[in-house]
PDB file of C-alpha atoms in Angstrom:
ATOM      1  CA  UNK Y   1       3.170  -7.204  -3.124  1.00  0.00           C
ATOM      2  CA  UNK Y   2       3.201  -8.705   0.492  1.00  0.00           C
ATOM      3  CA  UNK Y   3       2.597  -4.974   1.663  1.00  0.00           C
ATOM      4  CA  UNK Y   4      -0.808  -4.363  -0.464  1.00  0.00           C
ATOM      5  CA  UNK Y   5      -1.764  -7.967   0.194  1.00  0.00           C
ATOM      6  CA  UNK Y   6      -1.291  -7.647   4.141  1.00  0.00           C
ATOM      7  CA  UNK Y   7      -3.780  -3.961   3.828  1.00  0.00           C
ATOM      8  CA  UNK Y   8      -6.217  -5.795   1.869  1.00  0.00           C
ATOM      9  CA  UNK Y   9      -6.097  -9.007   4.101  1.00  0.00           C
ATOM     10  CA  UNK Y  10      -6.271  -6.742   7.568  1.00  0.00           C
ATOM     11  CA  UNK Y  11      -9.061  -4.076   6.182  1.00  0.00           C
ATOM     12  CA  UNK Y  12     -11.107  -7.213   4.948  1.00  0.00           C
ATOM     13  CA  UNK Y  13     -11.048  -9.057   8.379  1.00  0.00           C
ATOM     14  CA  UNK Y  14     -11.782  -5.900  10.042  1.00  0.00           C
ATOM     15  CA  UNK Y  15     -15.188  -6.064   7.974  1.00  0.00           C
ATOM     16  CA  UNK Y  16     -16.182  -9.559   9.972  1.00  0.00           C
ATOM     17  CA  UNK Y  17     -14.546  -9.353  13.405  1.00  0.00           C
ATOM     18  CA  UNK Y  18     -16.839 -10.355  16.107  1.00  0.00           C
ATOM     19  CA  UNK Y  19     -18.957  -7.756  17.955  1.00  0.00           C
ATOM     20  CA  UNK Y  20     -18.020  -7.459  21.659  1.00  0.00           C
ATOM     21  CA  UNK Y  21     -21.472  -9.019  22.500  1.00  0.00           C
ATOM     22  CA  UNK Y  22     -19.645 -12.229  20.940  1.00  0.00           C
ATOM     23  CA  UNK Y  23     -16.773 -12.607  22.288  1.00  0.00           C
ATOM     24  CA  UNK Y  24     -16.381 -10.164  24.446  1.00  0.00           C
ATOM     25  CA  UNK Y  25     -13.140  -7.630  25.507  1.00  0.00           C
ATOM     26  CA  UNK Y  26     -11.240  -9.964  22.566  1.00  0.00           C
ATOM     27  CA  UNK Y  27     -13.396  -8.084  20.068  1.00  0.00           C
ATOM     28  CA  UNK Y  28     -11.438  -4.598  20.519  1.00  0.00           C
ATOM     29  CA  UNK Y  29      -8.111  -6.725  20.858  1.00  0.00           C
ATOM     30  CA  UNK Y  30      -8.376  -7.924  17.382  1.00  0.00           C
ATOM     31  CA  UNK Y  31      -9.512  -4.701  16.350  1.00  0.00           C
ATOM     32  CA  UNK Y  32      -6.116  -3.673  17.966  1.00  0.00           C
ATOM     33  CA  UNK Y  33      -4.205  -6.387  16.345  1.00  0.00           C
ATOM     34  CA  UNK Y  34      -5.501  -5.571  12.564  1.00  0.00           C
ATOM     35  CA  UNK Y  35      -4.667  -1.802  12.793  1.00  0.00           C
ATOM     36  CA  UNK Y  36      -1.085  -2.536  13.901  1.00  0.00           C
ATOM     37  CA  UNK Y  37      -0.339  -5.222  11.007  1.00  0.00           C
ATOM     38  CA  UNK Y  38      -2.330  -2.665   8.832  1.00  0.00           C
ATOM     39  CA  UNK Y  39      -0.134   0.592  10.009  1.00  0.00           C
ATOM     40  CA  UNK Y  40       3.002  -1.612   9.622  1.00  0.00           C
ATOM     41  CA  UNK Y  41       2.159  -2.647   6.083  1.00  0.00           C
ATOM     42  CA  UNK Y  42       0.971   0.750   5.069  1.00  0.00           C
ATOM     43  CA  UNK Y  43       4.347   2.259   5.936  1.00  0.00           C
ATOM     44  CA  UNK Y  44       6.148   0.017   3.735  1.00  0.00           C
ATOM     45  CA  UNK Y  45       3.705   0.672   0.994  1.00  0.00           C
ATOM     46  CA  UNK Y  46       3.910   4.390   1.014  1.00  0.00           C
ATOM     47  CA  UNK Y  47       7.530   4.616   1.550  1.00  0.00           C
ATOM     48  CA  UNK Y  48       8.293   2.122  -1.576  1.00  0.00           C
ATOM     49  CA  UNK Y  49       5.378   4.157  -3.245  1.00  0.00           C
ATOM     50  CA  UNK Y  50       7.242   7.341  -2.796  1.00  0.00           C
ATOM     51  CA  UNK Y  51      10.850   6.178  -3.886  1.00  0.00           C
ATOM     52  CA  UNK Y  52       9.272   4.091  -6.908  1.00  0.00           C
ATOM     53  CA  UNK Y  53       7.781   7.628  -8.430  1.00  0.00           C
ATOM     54  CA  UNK Y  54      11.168   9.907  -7.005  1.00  0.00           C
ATOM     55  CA  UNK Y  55      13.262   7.687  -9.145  1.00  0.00           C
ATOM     56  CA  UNK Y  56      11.383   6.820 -12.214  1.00  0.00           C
ATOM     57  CA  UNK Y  57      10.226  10.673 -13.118  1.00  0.00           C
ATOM     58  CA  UNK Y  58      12.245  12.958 -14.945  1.00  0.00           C
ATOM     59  CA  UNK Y  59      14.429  14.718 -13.192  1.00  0.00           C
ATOM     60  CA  UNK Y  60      12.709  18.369 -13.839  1.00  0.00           C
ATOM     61  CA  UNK Y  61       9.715  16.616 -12.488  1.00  0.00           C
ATOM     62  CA  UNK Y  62      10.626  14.956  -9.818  1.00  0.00           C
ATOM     63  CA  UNK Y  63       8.881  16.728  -6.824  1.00  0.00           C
ATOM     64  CA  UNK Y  64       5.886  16.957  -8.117  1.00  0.00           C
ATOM     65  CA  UNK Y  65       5.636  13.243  -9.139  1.00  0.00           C
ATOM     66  CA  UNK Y  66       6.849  12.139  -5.826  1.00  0.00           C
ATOM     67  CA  UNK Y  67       4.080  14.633  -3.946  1.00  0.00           C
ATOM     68  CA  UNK Y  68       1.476  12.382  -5.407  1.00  0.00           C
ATOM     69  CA  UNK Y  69       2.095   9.775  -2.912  1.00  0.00           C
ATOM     70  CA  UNK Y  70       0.690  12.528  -0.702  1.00  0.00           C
ATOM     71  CA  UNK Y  71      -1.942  13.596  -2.513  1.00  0.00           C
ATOM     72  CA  UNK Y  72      -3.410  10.490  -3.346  1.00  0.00           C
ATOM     73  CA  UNK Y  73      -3.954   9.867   0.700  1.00  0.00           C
ATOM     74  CA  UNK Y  74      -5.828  13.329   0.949  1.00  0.00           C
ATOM     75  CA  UNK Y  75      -8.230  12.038  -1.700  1.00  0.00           C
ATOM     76  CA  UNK Y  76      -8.365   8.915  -0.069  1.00  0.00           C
ATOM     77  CA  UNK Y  77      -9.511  10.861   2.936  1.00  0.00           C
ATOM     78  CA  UNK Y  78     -11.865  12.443   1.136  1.00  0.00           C
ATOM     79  CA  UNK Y  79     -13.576   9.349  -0.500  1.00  0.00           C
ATOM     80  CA  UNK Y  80     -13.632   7.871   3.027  1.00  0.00           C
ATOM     81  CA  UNK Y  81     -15.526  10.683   4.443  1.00  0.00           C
ATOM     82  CA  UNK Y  82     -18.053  10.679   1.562  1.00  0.00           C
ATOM     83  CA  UNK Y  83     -18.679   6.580   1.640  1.00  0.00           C
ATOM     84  CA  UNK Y  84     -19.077   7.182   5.820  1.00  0.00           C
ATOM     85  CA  UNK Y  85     -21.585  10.053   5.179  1.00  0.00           C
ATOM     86  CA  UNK Y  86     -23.473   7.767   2.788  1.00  0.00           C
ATOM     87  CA  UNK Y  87     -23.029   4.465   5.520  1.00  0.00           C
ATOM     88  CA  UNK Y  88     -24.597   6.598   8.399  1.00  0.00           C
ATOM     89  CA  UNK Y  89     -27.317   8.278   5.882  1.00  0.00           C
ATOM     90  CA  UNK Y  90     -28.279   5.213   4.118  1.00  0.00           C
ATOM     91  CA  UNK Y  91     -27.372   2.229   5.260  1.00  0.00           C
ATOM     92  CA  UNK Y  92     -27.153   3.031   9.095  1.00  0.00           C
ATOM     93  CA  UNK Y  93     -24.239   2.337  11.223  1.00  0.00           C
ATOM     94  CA  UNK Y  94     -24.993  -1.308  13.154  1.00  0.00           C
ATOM     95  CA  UNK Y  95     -23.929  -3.234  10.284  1.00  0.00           C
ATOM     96  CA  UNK Y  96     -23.175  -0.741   7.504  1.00  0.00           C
ATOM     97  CA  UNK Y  97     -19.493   0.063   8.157  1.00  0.00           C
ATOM     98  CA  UNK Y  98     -18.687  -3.718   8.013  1.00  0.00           C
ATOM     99  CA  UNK Y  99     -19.237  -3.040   4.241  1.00  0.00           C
ATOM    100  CA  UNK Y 100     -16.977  -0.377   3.614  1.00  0.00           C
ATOM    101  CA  UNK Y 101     -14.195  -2.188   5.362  1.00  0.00           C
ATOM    102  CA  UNK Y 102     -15.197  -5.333   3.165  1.00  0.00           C
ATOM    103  CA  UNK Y 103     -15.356  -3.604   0.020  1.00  0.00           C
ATOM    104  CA  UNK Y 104     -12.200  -2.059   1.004  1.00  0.00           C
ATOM    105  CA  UNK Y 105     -10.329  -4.782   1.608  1.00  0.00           C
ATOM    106  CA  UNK Y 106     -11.424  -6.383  -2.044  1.00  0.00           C
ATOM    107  CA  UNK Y 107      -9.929  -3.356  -3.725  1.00  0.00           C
ATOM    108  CA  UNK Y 108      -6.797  -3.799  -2.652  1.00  0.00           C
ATOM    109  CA  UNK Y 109      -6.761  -7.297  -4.090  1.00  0.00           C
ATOM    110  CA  UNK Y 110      -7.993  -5.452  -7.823  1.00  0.00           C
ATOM    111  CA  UNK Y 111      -4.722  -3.715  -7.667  1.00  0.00           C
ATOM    112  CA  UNK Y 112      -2.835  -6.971  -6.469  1.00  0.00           C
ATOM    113  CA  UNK Y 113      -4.027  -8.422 -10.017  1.00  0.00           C
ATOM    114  CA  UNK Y 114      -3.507  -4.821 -11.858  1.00  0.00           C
ATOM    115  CA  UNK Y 115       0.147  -4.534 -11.240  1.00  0.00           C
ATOM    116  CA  UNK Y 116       0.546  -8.561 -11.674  1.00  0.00           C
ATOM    117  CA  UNK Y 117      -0.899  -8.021 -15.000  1.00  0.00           C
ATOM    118  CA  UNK Y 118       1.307  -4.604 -15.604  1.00  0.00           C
ATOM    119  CA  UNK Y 119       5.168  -6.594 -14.581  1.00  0.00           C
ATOM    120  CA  UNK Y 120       4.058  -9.628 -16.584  1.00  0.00           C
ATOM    121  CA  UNK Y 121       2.932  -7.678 -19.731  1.00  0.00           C
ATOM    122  CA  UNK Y 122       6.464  -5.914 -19.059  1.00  0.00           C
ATOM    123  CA  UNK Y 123       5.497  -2.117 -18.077  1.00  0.00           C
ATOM    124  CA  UNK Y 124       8.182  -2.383 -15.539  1.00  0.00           C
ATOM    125  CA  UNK Y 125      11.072  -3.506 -17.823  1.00  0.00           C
ATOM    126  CA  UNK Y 126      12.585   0.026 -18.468  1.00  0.00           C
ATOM    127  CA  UNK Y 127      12.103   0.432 -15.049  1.00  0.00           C
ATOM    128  CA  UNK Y 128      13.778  -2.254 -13.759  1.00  0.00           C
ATOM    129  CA  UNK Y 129      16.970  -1.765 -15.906  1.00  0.00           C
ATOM    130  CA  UNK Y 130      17.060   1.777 -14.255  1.00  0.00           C
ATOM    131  CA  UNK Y 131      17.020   0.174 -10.914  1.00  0.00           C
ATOM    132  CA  UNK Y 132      19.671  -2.559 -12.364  1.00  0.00           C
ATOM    133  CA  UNK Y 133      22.106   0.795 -13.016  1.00  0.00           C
ATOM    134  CA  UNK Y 134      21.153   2.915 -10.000  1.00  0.00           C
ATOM    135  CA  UNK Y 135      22.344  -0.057  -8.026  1.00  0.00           C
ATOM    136  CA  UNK Y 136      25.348  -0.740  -9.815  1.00  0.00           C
ATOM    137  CA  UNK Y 137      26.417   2.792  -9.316  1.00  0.00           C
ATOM    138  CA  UNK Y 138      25.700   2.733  -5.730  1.00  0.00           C
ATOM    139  CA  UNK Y 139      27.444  -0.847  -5.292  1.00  0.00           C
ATOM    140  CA  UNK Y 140      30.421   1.135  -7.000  1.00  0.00           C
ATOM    141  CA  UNK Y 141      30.287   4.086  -4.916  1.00  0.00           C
ATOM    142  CA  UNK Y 142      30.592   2.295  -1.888  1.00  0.00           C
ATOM    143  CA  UNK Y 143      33.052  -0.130  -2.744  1.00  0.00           C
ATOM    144  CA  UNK Y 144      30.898  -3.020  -2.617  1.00  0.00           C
ATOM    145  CA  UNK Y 145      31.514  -6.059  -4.649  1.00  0.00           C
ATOM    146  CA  UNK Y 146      29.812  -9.107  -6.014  1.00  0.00           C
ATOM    147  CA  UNK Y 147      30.865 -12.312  -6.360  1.00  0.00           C
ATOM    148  CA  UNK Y 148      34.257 -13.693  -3.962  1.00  0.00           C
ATOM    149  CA  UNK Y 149      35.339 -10.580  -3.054  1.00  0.00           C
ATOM    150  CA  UNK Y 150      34.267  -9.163   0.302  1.00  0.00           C
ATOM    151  CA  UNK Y 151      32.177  -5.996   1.382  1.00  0.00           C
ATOM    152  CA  UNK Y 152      34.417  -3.458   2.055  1.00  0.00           C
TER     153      UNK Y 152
END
């Protein structure tokens, strides 16, 4: 949650940074500043993303649920090409780009409430017992214990 909340919050602010005219070389700094909290939360996002769909799919589907972490980003590529084609045709590029990183940063907060909605209406449950026994195993297998006895 922290990781889609932190894209949203960064892509948002990116929308209403201060022009350079305003406050001068800080303008690019922030600019700076947002991508690296925004390329820091992404990665934690997309790796999650990827080992959340690897070990909930079936096993004889695996690979190709797991390559649609990728595949998602192409389209997401995509989409961002068409909505900048549209920005410089339409709207024109002084102000116009603000919006996409404003409407941009509201989606992610639509998803924030999505999967909210999904765990508390209890989508995840199966899910999370799977988790429960994948890490039990893995405690076993490596000789870790709970409780008052020590790692090993």
């Amino acid at each position: 949650i922290s990781s889609l909340l932190g894209m949203s919050v960064t892509t948002g602010l990116m929308g209403v940074l201060p022009t350079h005219d305003q406050v001068g070389v800080l303008a690019p700094v922030l600019l700076l500043l947002l991508r690296l909290v925004q390329g820091a939360m992404l990665g934690g996002e997309a790796i999650g993303a990827s080992l959340f769909l690897l070990e909930s799919a079936e096993k004889k589907r695996r690979g190709f649920v797991s390559s649609l972490v990728d595949a998602s980003n192409m389209l997401g590529a995509v989409l961002a090409s068409v909505v900048a084609v549209y920005i410089v045709r339409f709207v024109g590029t002084e102000m116009g780009w603000r919006y996409a990183f404003i409407f941009g940063g509201s989606l992610g907060f639509e998803e924030l409430v999505i999967g909210l909605l999904a765990t508390n209406l209890g989508y995840n449950a199966g899910l999370h017992n799977k988790v429960s026994r994948i890490d039990a195993k893995l405690s076993e297998h490596l000789g870790w214990h709970r409780g008052n006895e020590s790692i090993h």
